[in-house]
Amino acid sequence: MKKKMAVVTDSNSGITQEQARELGIYVVPMPFVIDGNTYFEDINLSQKDFYKQLQNDVDISTSQPSTGDLLDLWDQLLEEYETVLHIPMSSGLSGSCATAKMLAMDYEGKVFVVDNQRISVTQRQSVLDALHLSEQGMETAAIAQKLKDTRRDSSIYIMLDTLYYLKKGGRVTPAAAAIATVLKLKPVLQIQGDKLDAFSKARSEKIARTVMIDAVKKDMETRFASMQDRMALQIAHTNNEEAALSFREEVAQVFPGRDIYVDHLSLSVSCHIGPGSLALACAVML
């Protein structure tokens, strides 16, 4: 007899292959092209190797998982499971979600692709929510709909250490990057739903940390006021673990008694914002 539902996500969730095995889920590794060679996150490209290449100013670009690899995975899983719930990174940040939704149309209701417009630790929370809802007996179609309906019940605020990598990728002008460097600004970006937008400019990392904490506190007191008892807090970073752990202590003082999960930002994000960043996120637990 087949198992009920397989949960699939991608490495943009920050979930490693080892963590996936522990959770009983499946993680599609995101491809990277480095000097013309293709590597896969957490398969033959480690965090350490990635940042070494990034700091050597090697050309690194991201890519979508191949359609063949994705179809092969779904086909293999459907031999063991009745349905597949696929949770990719936000459609606003990559075309991989749209590709997956198109491919799923040929699976006659057996593959459900959820665009709940998340990435990193909030995407990970969606995976945990899916597992929890499945354990409660909810059907795959209903879980997919629930994740879609609650896609905006999360926030991420990200402090950048440098604008160099956004400039390199053409996402900010060289002049703006130069001004930020001279003034030693720490830009804070936000992800609300499917968009990555500017949020604030801080004159120091200390101020940027306060900006992020205040922003999450405001979200919890306004947007998520009726759901405060179900809010998960997360911190993410790009090759900046020591700072992330000290940041957790600051966050814990403002939100006492709450568990605060700390993880690396996925390499797909790190590729565009560089090392040294910190992020604070919150998401409603279903």
PDB file of C-alpha atoms in Angstrom:
ATOM      1  CA  MET A   1       0.000   0.000   0.000  1.00  0.00           C
ATOM      2  CA  LYS A   2       1.324   3.431  -0.964  1.00  0.00           C
ATOM      3  CA  LYS A   3       2.105   6.147   1.551  1.00  0.00           C
ATOM      4  CA  LYS A   4      -0.167   9.173   1.460  1.00  0.00           C
ATOM      5  CA  MET A   5       1.984  12.199   0.550  1.00  0.00           C
ATOM      6  CA  ALA A   6       5.594  13.010  -0.291  1.00  0.00           C
ATOM      7  CA  VAL A   7       6.777  16.528   0.558  1.00  0.00           C
ATOM      8  CA  VAL A   8       9.317  18.050  -1.824  1.00  0.00           C
ATOM      9  CA  THR A   9      11.042  21.414  -1.537  1.00  0.00           C
ATOM     10  CA  ASP A  10      14.262  22.919  -2.893  1.00  0.00           C
ATOM     11  CA  SER A  11      17.511  23.901  -1.232  1.00  0.00           C
ATOM     12  CA  ASN A  12      16.378  27.537  -1.145  1.00  0.00           C
ATOM     13  CA  SER A  13      14.521  26.446   1.995  1.00  0.00           C
ATOM     14  CA  GLY A  14      17.878  26.015   3.725  1.00  0.00           C
ATOM     15  CA  ILE A  15      16.993  22.385   4.473  1.00  0.00           C
ATOM     16  CA  THR A  16      20.060  20.213   3.880  1.00  0.00           C
ATOM     17  CA  GLN A  17      19.985  16.732   2.403  1.00  0.00           C
ATOM     18  CA  GLU A  18      20.735  15.287   5.843  1.00  0.00           C
ATOM     19  CA  GLN A  19      17.947  17.297   7.478  1.00  0.00           C
ATOM     20  CA  ALA A  20      15.593  16.178   4.701  1.00  0.00           C
ATOM     21  CA  ARG A  21      16.272  12.529   5.510  1.00  0.00           C
ATOM     22  CA  GLU A  22      15.597  13.212   9.188  1.00  0.00           C
ATOM     23  CA  LEU A  23      12.307  14.942   8.351  1.00  0.00           C
ATOM     24  CA  GLY A  24      11.286  12.324   5.788  1.00  0.00           C
ATOM     25  CA  ILE A  25      11.077  14.818   2.931  1.00  0.00           C
ATOM     26  CA  TYR A  26      12.928  15.431  -0.347  1.00  0.00           C
ATOM     27  CA  VAL A  27      15.060  18.448  -1.284  1.00  0.00           C
ATOM     28  CA  VAL A  28      15.853  19.392  -4.891  1.00  0.00           C
ATOM     29  CA  PRO A  29      19.366  20.908  -4.950  1.00  0.00           C
ATOM     30  CA  MET A  30      19.613  24.250  -6.731  1.00  0.00           C
ATOM     31  CA  PRO A  31      22.202  24.401  -9.543  1.00  0.00           C
ATOM     32  CA  PHE A  32      24.978  26.978  -9.737  1.00  0.00           C
ATOM     33  CA  VAL A  33      27.229  27.767 -12.665  1.00  0.00           C
ATOM     34  CA  ILE A  34      30.754  28.659 -11.517  1.00  0.00           C
ATOM     35  CA  ASP A  35      33.273  29.471 -14.234  1.00  0.00           C
ATOM     36  CA  GLY A  36      31.237  27.444 -16.711  1.00  0.00           C
ATOM     37  CA  ASN A  37      30.882  24.370 -14.493  1.00  0.00           C
ATOM     38  CA  THR A  38      27.598  23.318 -12.889  1.00  0.00           C
ATOM     39  CA  TYR A  39      27.442  22.526  -9.177  1.00  0.00           C
ATOM     40  CA  PHE A  40      24.560  21.569  -6.906  1.00  0.00           C
ATOM     41  CA  GLU A  41      23.963  23.020  -3.459  1.00  0.00           C
ATOM     42  CA  ASP A  42      24.763  20.561  -0.671  1.00  0.00           C
ATOM     43  CA  ILE A  43      25.665  17.856  -3.214  1.00  0.00           C
ATOM     44  CA  ASN A  44      29.024  18.891  -4.665  1.00  0.00           C
ATOM     45  CA  LEU A  45      28.974  22.520  -3.483  1.00  0.00           C
ATOM     46  CA  SER A  46      29.348  23.164   0.238  1.00  0.00           C
ATOM     47  CA  GLN A  47      28.802  26.445   2.070  1.00  0.00           C
ATOM     48  CA  LYS A  48      32.570  26.682   2.644  1.00  0.00           C
ATOM     49  CA  ASP A  49      33.464  26.119  -1.015  1.00  0.00           C
ATOM     50  CA  PHE A  50      30.784  28.529  -2.200  1.00  0.00           C
ATOM     51  CA  TYR A  51      31.985  31.429  -0.065  1.00  0.00           C
ATOM     52  CA  LYS A  52      35.577  30.745  -1.010  1.00  0.00           C
ATOM     53  CA  GLN A  53      34.645  31.100  -4.683  1.00  0.00           C
ATOM     54  CA  LEU A  54      32.488  34.165  -3.975  1.00  0.00           C
ATOM     55  CA  GLN A  55      35.278  35.949  -2.112  1.00  0.00           C
ATOM     56  CA  ASN A  56      37.667  35.167  -4.970  1.00  0.00           C
ATOM     57  CA  ASP A  57      35.271  37.190  -7.155  1.00  0.00           C
ATOM     58  CA  VAL A  58      34.579  34.226  -9.415  1.00  0.00           C
ATOM     59  CA  ASP A  59      31.529  34.564 -11.680  1.00  0.00           C
ATOM     60  CA  ILE A  60      28.653  32.659 -10.071  1.00  0.00           C
ATOM     61  CA  SER A  61      25.142  32.426 -11.456  1.00  0.00           C
ATOM     62  CA  THR A  62      22.063  30.536 -10.354  1.00  0.00           C
ATOM     63  CA  SER A  63      19.909  28.280 -12.472  1.00  0.00           C
ATOM     64  CA  GLN A  64      16.682  26.294 -12.258  1.00  0.00           C
ATOM     65  CA  PRO A  65      16.651  22.565 -11.549  1.00  0.00           C
ATOM     66  CA  SER A  66      16.440  20.672 -14.832  1.00  0.00           C
ATOM     67  CA  THR A  67      12.968  19.559 -15.859  1.00  0.00           C
ATOM     68  CA  GLY A  68      14.271  16.037 -16.377  1.00  0.00           C
ATOM     69  CA  ASP A  69      15.608  15.769 -12.831  1.00  0.00           C
ATOM     70  CA  LEU A  70      12.360  17.133 -11.404  1.00  0.00           C
ATOM     71  CA  LEU A  71      10.173  14.769 -13.429  1.00  0.00           C
ATOM     72  CA  ASP A  72      12.369  11.799 -12.525  1.00  0.00           C
ATOM     73  CA  LEU A  73      12.004  12.623  -8.834  1.00  0.00           C
ATOM     74  CA  TRP A  74       8.227  12.978  -9.029  1.00  0.00           C
ATOM     75  CA  ASP A  75       7.929   9.727 -11.010  1.00  0.00           C
ATOM     76  CA  GLN A  76      10.028   7.852  -8.467  1.00  0.00           C
ATOM     77  CA  LEU A  77       8.041   9.248  -5.559  1.00  0.00           C
ATOM     78  CA  LEU A  78       4.688   8.376  -7.125  1.00  0.00           C
ATOM     79  CA  GLU A  79       5.740   4.736  -7.136  1.00  0.00           C
ATOM     80  CA  GLU A  80       5.832   4.935  -3.343  1.00  0.00           C
ATOM     81  CA  TYR A  81       3.361   7.746  -2.543  1.00  0.00           C
ATOM     82  CA  GLU A  82      -0.164   8.562  -3.703  1.00  0.00           C
ATOM     83  CA  THR A  83       0.572  12.279  -4.111  1.00  0.00           C
ATOM     84  CA  VAL A  84       3.440  14.775  -4.161  1.00  0.00           C
ATOM     85  CA  LEU A  85       3.319  18.202  -2.507  1.00  0.00           C
ATOM     86  CA  HIS A  86       6.026  20.391  -4.038  1.00  0.00           C
ATOM     87  CA  ILE A  87       6.984  23.629  -2.234  1.00  0.00           C
ATOM     88  CA  PRO A  88       9.477  25.638  -4.350  1.00  0.00           C
ATOM     89  CA  MET A  89      10.912  29.076  -3.657  1.00  0.00           C
ATOM     90  CA  SER A  90       8.699  32.088  -4.331  1.00  0.00           C
ATOM     91  CA  SER A  91       7.614  32.646  -7.928  1.00  0.00           C
ATOM     92  CA  GLY A  92       8.547  36.301  -7.466  1.00  0.00           C
ATOM     93  CA  LEU A  93      12.203  35.386  -6.978  1.00  0.00           C
ATOM     94  CA  SER A  94      12.676  32.569  -9.497  1.00  0.00           C
ATOM     95  CA  GLY A  95      11.061  30.999 -12.525  1.00  0.00           C
ATOM     96  CA  SER A  96      11.406  27.491 -11.064  1.00  0.00           C
ATOM     97  CA  CYS A  97       7.945  27.663  -9.464  1.00  0.00           C
ATOM     98  CA  ALA A  98       6.204  28.488 -12.750  1.00  0.00           C
ATOM     99  CA  THR A  99       8.106  25.672 -14.466  1.00  0.00           C
ATOM    100  CA  ALA A 100       7.066  23.180 -11.789  1.00  0.00           C
ATOM    101  CA  LYS A 101       3.412  24.259 -11.991  1.00  0.00           C
ATOM    102  CA  MET A 102       3.432  23.759 -15.744  1.00  0.00           C
ATOM    103  CA  LEU A 103       5.000  20.296 -15.452  1.00  0.00           C
ATOM    104  CA  ALA A 104       2.522  19.257 -12.742  1.00  0.00           C
ATOM    105  CA  MET A 105      -0.392  19.736 -15.136  1.00  0.00           C
ATOM    106  CA  ASP A 106       0.477  16.411 -16.771  1.00  0.00           C
ATOM    107  CA  TYR A 107       0.159  14.483 -13.494  1.00  0.00           C
ATOM    108  CA  GLU A 108      -3.653  14.467 -13.295  1.00  0.00           C
ATOM    109  CA  GLY A 109      -3.986  15.811  -9.766  1.00  0.00           C
ATOM    110  CA  LYS A 110      -1.216  13.748  -8.222  1.00  0.00           C
ATOM    111  CA  VAL A 111       1.392  16.534  -8.004  1.00  0.00           C
ATOM    112  CA  PHE A 112       0.481  19.757  -6.191  1.00  0.00           C
ATOM    113  CA  VAL A 113       2.847  22.716  -6.615  1.00  0.00           C
ATOM    114  CA  VAL A 114       2.418  25.395  -3.956  1.00  0.00           C
ATOM    115  CA  ASP A 115       3.469  28.965  -4.642  1.00  0.00           C
ATOM    116  CA  ASN A 116       3.242  30.349  -1.140  1.00  0.00           C
ATOM    117  CA  GLN A 117       5.784  33.035  -1.987  1.00  0.00           C
ATOM    118  CA  ARG A 118       8.442  32.156   0.562  1.00  0.00           C
ATOM    119  CA  ILE A 119      12.161  31.509   0.717  1.00  0.00           C
ATOM    120  CA  SER A 120      14.775  30.459   3.255  1.00  0.00           C
ATOM    121  CA  VAL A 121      13.559  29.965   6.831  1.00  0.00           C
ATOM    122  CA  THR A 122       9.947  30.889   6.021  1.00  0.00           C
ATOM    123  CA  GLN A 123       9.925  28.356   3.163  1.00  0.00           C
ATOM    124  CA  ARG A 124      11.263  25.816   5.676  1.00  0.00           C
ATOM    125  CA  GLN A 125       8.363  26.706   7.972  1.00  0.00           C
ATOM    126  CA  SER A 126       5.943  25.891   5.136  1.00  0.00           C
ATOM    127  CA  VAL A 127       7.503  22.422   4.890  1.00  0.00           C
ATOM    128  CA  LEU A 128       7.088  21.893   8.629  1.00  0.00           C
ATOM    129  CA  ASP A 129       3.486  23.128   8.370  1.00  0.00           C
ATOM    130  CA  ALA A 130       2.757  20.664   5.562  1.00  0.00           C
ATOM    131  CA  LEU A 131       4.104  17.773   7.613  1.00  0.00           C
ATOM    132  CA  HIS A 132       2.079  18.852  10.640  1.00  0.00           C
ATOM    133  CA  LEU A 133      -1.149  19.220   8.659  1.00  0.00           C
ATOM    134  CA  SER A 134      -0.595  15.794   7.076  1.00  0.00           C
ATOM    135  CA  GLU A 135      -0.150  14.246  10.523  1.00  0.00           C
ATOM    136  CA  GLN A 136      -3.496  15.826  11.475  1.00  0.00           C
ATOM    137  CA  GLY A 137      -5.119  13.902   8.616  1.00  0.00           C
ATOM    138  CA  MET A 138      -5.544  16.725   6.110  1.00  0.00           C
ATOM    139  CA  GLU A 139      -5.585  15.705   2.444  1.00  0.00           C
ATOM    140  CA  THR A 140      -2.883  16.890   0.038  1.00  0.00           C
ATOM    141  CA  ALA A 141      -5.168  19.194  -1.957  1.00  0.00           C
ATOM    142  CA  ALA A 142      -6.385  20.858   1.242  1.00  0.00           C
ATOM    143  CA  ILE A 143      -2.822  21.296   2.522  1.00  0.00           C
ATOM    144  CA  ALA A 144      -1.795  22.905  -0.768  1.00  0.00           C
ATOM    145  CA  GLN A 145      -4.729  25.305  -0.532  1.00  0.00           C
ATOM    146  CA  LYS A 146      -3.997  26.110   3.120  1.00  0.00           C
ATOM    147  CA  LEU A 147      -0.372  26.952   2.322  1.00  0.00           C
ATOM    148  CA  LYS A 148      -1.505  29.150  -0.554  1.00  0.00           C
ATOM    149  CA  ASP A 149      -4.117  30.939   1.567  1.00  0.00           C
ATOM    150  CA  THR A 150      -1.536  31.744   4.280  1.00  0.00           C
ATOM    151  CA  ARG A 151       1.286  32.724   1.932  1.00  0.00           C
ATOM    152  CA  ARG A 152       1.423  36.287   3.265  1.00  0.00           C
ATOM    153  CA  ASP A 153       1.569  35.261   6.913  1.00  0.00           C
ATOM    154  CA  SER A 154       5.317  35.776   7.151  1.00  0.00           C
ATOM    155  CA  SER A 155       7.961  38.509   6.981  1.00  0.00           C
ATOM    156  CA  ILE A 156      11.708  38.593   6.406  1.00  0.00           C
ATOM    157  CA  TYR A 157      14.019  41.544   7.013  1.00  0.00           C
ATOM    158  CA  ILE A 158      17.615  41.256   5.762  1.00  0.00           C
ATOM    159  CA  MET A 159      20.572  43.479   6.646  1.00  0.00           C
ATOM    160  CA  LEU A 160      23.295  43.540   3.992  1.00  0.00           C
ATOM    161  CA  ASP A 161      26.943  43.961   4.907  1.00  0.00           C
ATOM    162  CA  THR A 162      27.745  45.318   1.441  1.00  0.00           C
ATOM    163  CA  LEU A 163      26.009  46.407  -1.765  1.00  0.00           C
ATOM    164  CA  TYR A 164      28.881  45.084  -3.864  1.00  0.00           C
ATOM    165  CA  TYR A 165      27.091  41.905  -4.944  1.00  0.00           C
ATOM    166  CA  LEU A 166      23.810  43.647  -5.749  1.00  0.00           C
ATOM    167  CA  LYS A 167      25.820  46.125  -7.821  1.00  0.00           C
ATOM    168  CA  LYS A 168      27.636  43.273  -9.548  1.00  0.00           C
ATOM    169  CA  GLY A 169      24.302  41.687 -10.434  1.00  0.00           C
ATOM    170  CA  GLY A 170      22.942  44.979 -11.764  1.00  0.00           C
ATOM    171  CA  ARG A 171      20.371  45.338  -8.985  1.00  0.00           C
ATOM    172  CA  VAL A 172      21.695  48.691  -7.735  1.00  0.00           C
ATOM    173  CA  THR A 173      23.688  51.355  -9.531  1.00  0.00           C
ATOM    174  CA  PRO A 174      27.440  51.668  -8.969  1.00  0.00           C
ATOM    175  CA  ALA A 175      26.853  55.204  -7.649  1.00  0.00           C
ATOM    176  CA  ALA A 176      24.365  54.022  -5.016  1.00  0.00           C
ATOM    177  CA  ALA A 177      26.730  51.263  -3.941  1.00  0.00           C
ATOM    178  CA  ALA A 178      29.636  53.702  -3.692  1.00  0.00           C
ATOM    179  CA  ILE A 179      27.629  56.142  -1.567  1.00  0.00           C
ATOM    180  CA  ALA A 180      26.543  53.346   0.773  1.00  0.00           C
ATOM    181  CA  THR A 181      30.163  52.216   1.131  1.00  0.00           C
ATOM    182  CA  VAL A 182      31.466  55.693   1.890  1.00  0.00           C
ATOM    183  CA  LEU A 183      28.714  56.346   4.443  1.00  0.00           C
ATOM    184  CA  LYS A 184      29.112  52.813   5.845  1.00  0.00           C
ATOM    185  CA  LEU A 185      25.386  52.215   5.441  1.00  0.00           C
ATOM    186  CA  LYS A 186      23.835  48.844   6.231  1.00  0.00           C
ATOM    187  CA  PRO A 187      20.812  48.541   3.934  1.00  0.00           C
ATOM    188  CA  VAL A 188      17.858  46.556   5.278  1.00  0.00           C
ATOM    189  CA  LEU A 189      15.701  44.785   2.700  1.00  0.00           C
ATOM    190  CA  GLN A 190      12.349  43.116   3.214  1.00  0.00           C
ATOM    191  CA  ILE A 191      10.520  40.187   1.686  1.00  0.00           C
ATOM    192  CA  GLN A 192       6.757  40.482   1.988  1.00  0.00           C
ATOM    193  CA  GLY A 193       5.048  37.940  -0.212  1.00  0.00           C
ATOM    194  CA  ASP A 194       6.712  37.717  -3.609  1.00  0.00           C
ATOM    195  CA  LYS A 195       8.818  40.889  -3.587  1.00  0.00           C
ATOM    196  CA  LEU A 196      12.279  41.816  -2.343  1.00  0.00           C
ATOM    197  CA  ASP A 197      12.219  45.550  -1.598  1.00  0.00           C
ATOM    198  CA  ALA A 198      14.278  48.184   0.168  1.00  0.00           C
ATOM    199  CA  PHE A 199      13.084  48.797   3.729  1.00  0.00           C
ATOM    200  CA  SER A 200      15.578  51.035   5.548  1.00  0.00           C
ATOM    201  CA  LYS A 201      19.156  52.326   5.603  1.00  0.00           C
ATOM    202  CA  ALA A 202      21.022  52.062   8.899  1.00  0.00           C
ATOM    203  CA  ARG A 203      24.268  53.799   9.802  1.00  0.00           C
ATOM    204  CA  SER A 204      25.645  50.742  11.611  1.00  0.00           C
ATOM    205  CA  GLU A 205      25.008  47.051  12.119  1.00  0.00           C
ATOM    206  CA  LYS A 206      23.802  47.762  15.648  1.00  0.00           C
ATOM    207  CA  ILE A 207      21.136  50.130  14.329  1.00  0.00           C
ATOM    208  CA  ALA A 208      20.216  47.694  11.546  1.00  0.00           C
ATOM    209  CA  ARG A 209      19.623  44.966  14.118  1.00  0.00           C
ATOM    210  CA  THR A 210      17.290  47.271  16.041  1.00  0.00           C
ATOM    211  CA  VAL A 211      15.472  48.180  12.808  1.00  0.00           C
ATOM    212  CA  MET A 212      14.806  44.497  12.055  1.00  0.00           C
ATOM    213  CA  ILE A 213      13.666  43.686  15.592  1.00  0.00           C
ATOM    214  CA  ASP A 214      11.328  46.694  15.643  1.00  0.00           C
ATOM    215  CA  ALA A 215       9.910  45.751  12.234  1.00  0.00           C
ATOM    216  CA  VAL A 216       9.107  42.189  13.307  1.00  0.00           C
ATOM    217  CA  LYS A 217       7.656  43.409  16.596  1.00  0.00           C
ATOM    218  CA  LYS A 218       5.386  45.809  14.693  1.00  0.00           C
ATOM    219  CA  ASP A 219       4.281  43.030  12.324  1.00  0.00           C
ATOM    220  CA  MET A 220       3.423  40.801  15.255  1.00  0.00           C
ATOM    221  CA  GLU A 221       1.455  43.591  16.948  1.00  0.00           C
ATOM    222  CA  THR A 222      -0.441  44.585  13.792  1.00  0.00           C
ATOM    223  CA  ARG A 223      -0.578  42.136  10.867  1.00  0.00           C
ATOM    224  CA  PHE A 224      -0.292  39.063  13.066  1.00  0.00           C
ATOM    225  CA  ALA A 225      -1.921  40.394  16.247  1.00  0.00           C
ATOM    226  CA  SER A 226      -4.516  37.630  16.409  1.00  0.00           C
ATOM    227  CA  MET A 227      -1.911  34.923  15.777  1.00  0.00           C
ATOM    228  CA  GLN A 228       0.896  35.924  18.140  1.00  0.00           C
ATOM    229  CA  ASP A 229       0.726  32.644  20.052  1.00  0.00           C
ATOM    230  CA  ARG A 230       1.459  30.776  16.801  1.00  0.00           C
ATOM    231  CA  MET A 231       4.376  32.858  15.522  1.00  0.00           C
ATOM    232  CA  ALA A 232       7.732  31.236  14.796  1.00  0.00           C
ATOM    233  CA  LEU A 233      10.856  33.393  14.905  1.00  0.00           C
ATOM    234  CA  GLN A 234      13.892  32.667  12.748  1.00  0.00           C
ATOM    235  CA  ILE A 235      17.312  34.170  12.136  1.00  0.00           C
ATOM    236  CA  ALA A 236      19.323  33.512   8.988  1.00  0.00           C
ATOM    237  CA  HIS A 237      22.741  34.653   7.839  1.00  0.00           C
ATOM    238  CA  THR A 238      25.285  34.433   5.038  1.00  0.00           C
ATOM    239  CA  ASN A 239      28.566  33.069   6.412  1.00  0.00           C
ATOM    240  CA  ASN A 240      28.008  35.093   9.571  1.00  0.00           C
ATOM    241  CA  GLU A 241      27.161  32.544  12.261  1.00  0.00           C
ATOM    242  CA  GLU A 242      28.836  34.264  15.210  1.00  0.00           C
ATOM    243  CA  ALA A 243      26.864  37.453  14.556  1.00  0.00           C
ATOM    244  CA  ALA A 244      23.675  35.420  14.076  1.00  0.00           C
ATOM    245  CA  LEU A 245      24.067  33.759  17.473  1.00  0.00           C
ATOM    246  CA  SER A 246      24.671  37.085  19.213  1.00  0.00           C
ATOM    247  CA  PHE A 247      21.659  38.519  17.346  1.00  0.00           C
ATOM    248  CA  ARG A 248      19.559  35.645  18.691  1.00  0.00           C
ATOM    249  CA  GLU A 249      20.366  36.812  22.234  1.00  0.00           C
ATOM    250  CA  GLU A 250      19.142  40.317  21.374  1.00  0.00           C
ATOM    251  CA  VAL A 251      15.960  38.993  19.787  1.00  0.00           C
ATOM    252  CA  ALA A 252      15.310  36.718  22.773  1.00  0.00           C
ATOM    253  CA  GLN A 253      15.336  39.735  25.091  1.00  0.00           C
ATOM    254  CA  VAL A 254      12.542  41.355  23.095  1.00  0.00           C
ATOM    255  CA  PHE A 255      10.584  38.127  22.599  1.00  0.00           C
ATOM    256  CA  PRO A 256      11.228  36.163  25.820  1.00  0.00           C
ATOM    257  CA  GLY A 257      10.236  32.521  26.006  1.00  0.00           C
ATOM    258  CA  ARG A 258      10.138  31.958  22.244  1.00  0.00           C
ATOM    259  CA  ASP A 259      12.270  29.449  20.372  1.00  0.00           C
ATOM    260  CA  ILE A 260      14.415  31.189  17.761  1.00  0.00           C
ATOM    261  CA  TYR A 261      15.707  29.023  14.932  1.00  0.00           C
ATOM    262  CA  VAL A 262      19.072  29.976  13.385  1.00  0.00           C
ATOM    263  CA  ASP A 263      20.228  28.829   9.955  1.00  0.00           C
ATOM    264  CA  HIS A 264      22.262  29.779   6.883  1.00  0.00           C
ATOM    265  CA  LEU A 265      20.520  31.660   4.128  1.00  0.00           C
ATOM    266  CA  SER A 266      20.407  29.497   1.023  1.00  0.00           C
ATOM    267  CA  LEU A 267      23.262  29.907  -1.425  1.00  0.00           C
ATOM    268  CA  SER A 268      20.862  31.173  -4.094  1.00  0.00           C
ATOM    269  CA  VAL A 269      20.204  34.196  -1.891  1.00  0.00           C
ATOM    270  CA  SER A 270      23.830  34.497  -0.764  1.00  0.00           C
ATOM    271  CA  CYS A 271      24.945  34.655  -4.390  1.00  0.00           C
ATOM    272  CA  HIS A 272      23.140  37.978  -4.816  1.00  0.00           C
ATOM    273  CA  ILE A 273      23.738  39.648  -1.444  1.00  0.00           C
ATOM    274  CA  GLY A 274      27.169  38.337  -0.437  1.00  0.00           C
ATOM    275  CA  PRO A 275      28.577  37.293   2.939  1.00  0.00           C
ATOM    276  CA  GLY A 276      28.050  39.072   6.252  1.00  0.00           C
ATOM    277  CA  SER A 277      24.284  39.501   6.105  1.00  0.00           C
ATOM    278  CA  LEU A 278      21.778  38.933   8.900  1.00  0.00           C
ATOM    279  CA  ALA A 279      18.074  38.281   8.579  1.00  0.00           C
ATOM    280  CA  LEU A 280      15.177  38.169  11.013  1.00  0.00           C
ATOM    281  CA  ALA A 281      11.958  36.448  10.044  1.00  0.00           C
ATOM    282  CA  CYS A 282       8.622  35.521  11.520  1.00  0.00           C
ATOM    283  CA  ALA A 283       5.989  33.143  10.212  1.00  0.00           C
ATOM    284  CA  VAL A 284       2.660  31.860  11.466  1.00  0.00           C
ATOM    285  CA  MET A 285       2.771  28.157  12.353  1.00  0.00           C
ATOM    286  CA  LEU A 286      -0.234  26.268  10.999  1.00  0.00           C
TER     287      LEU A 286
END
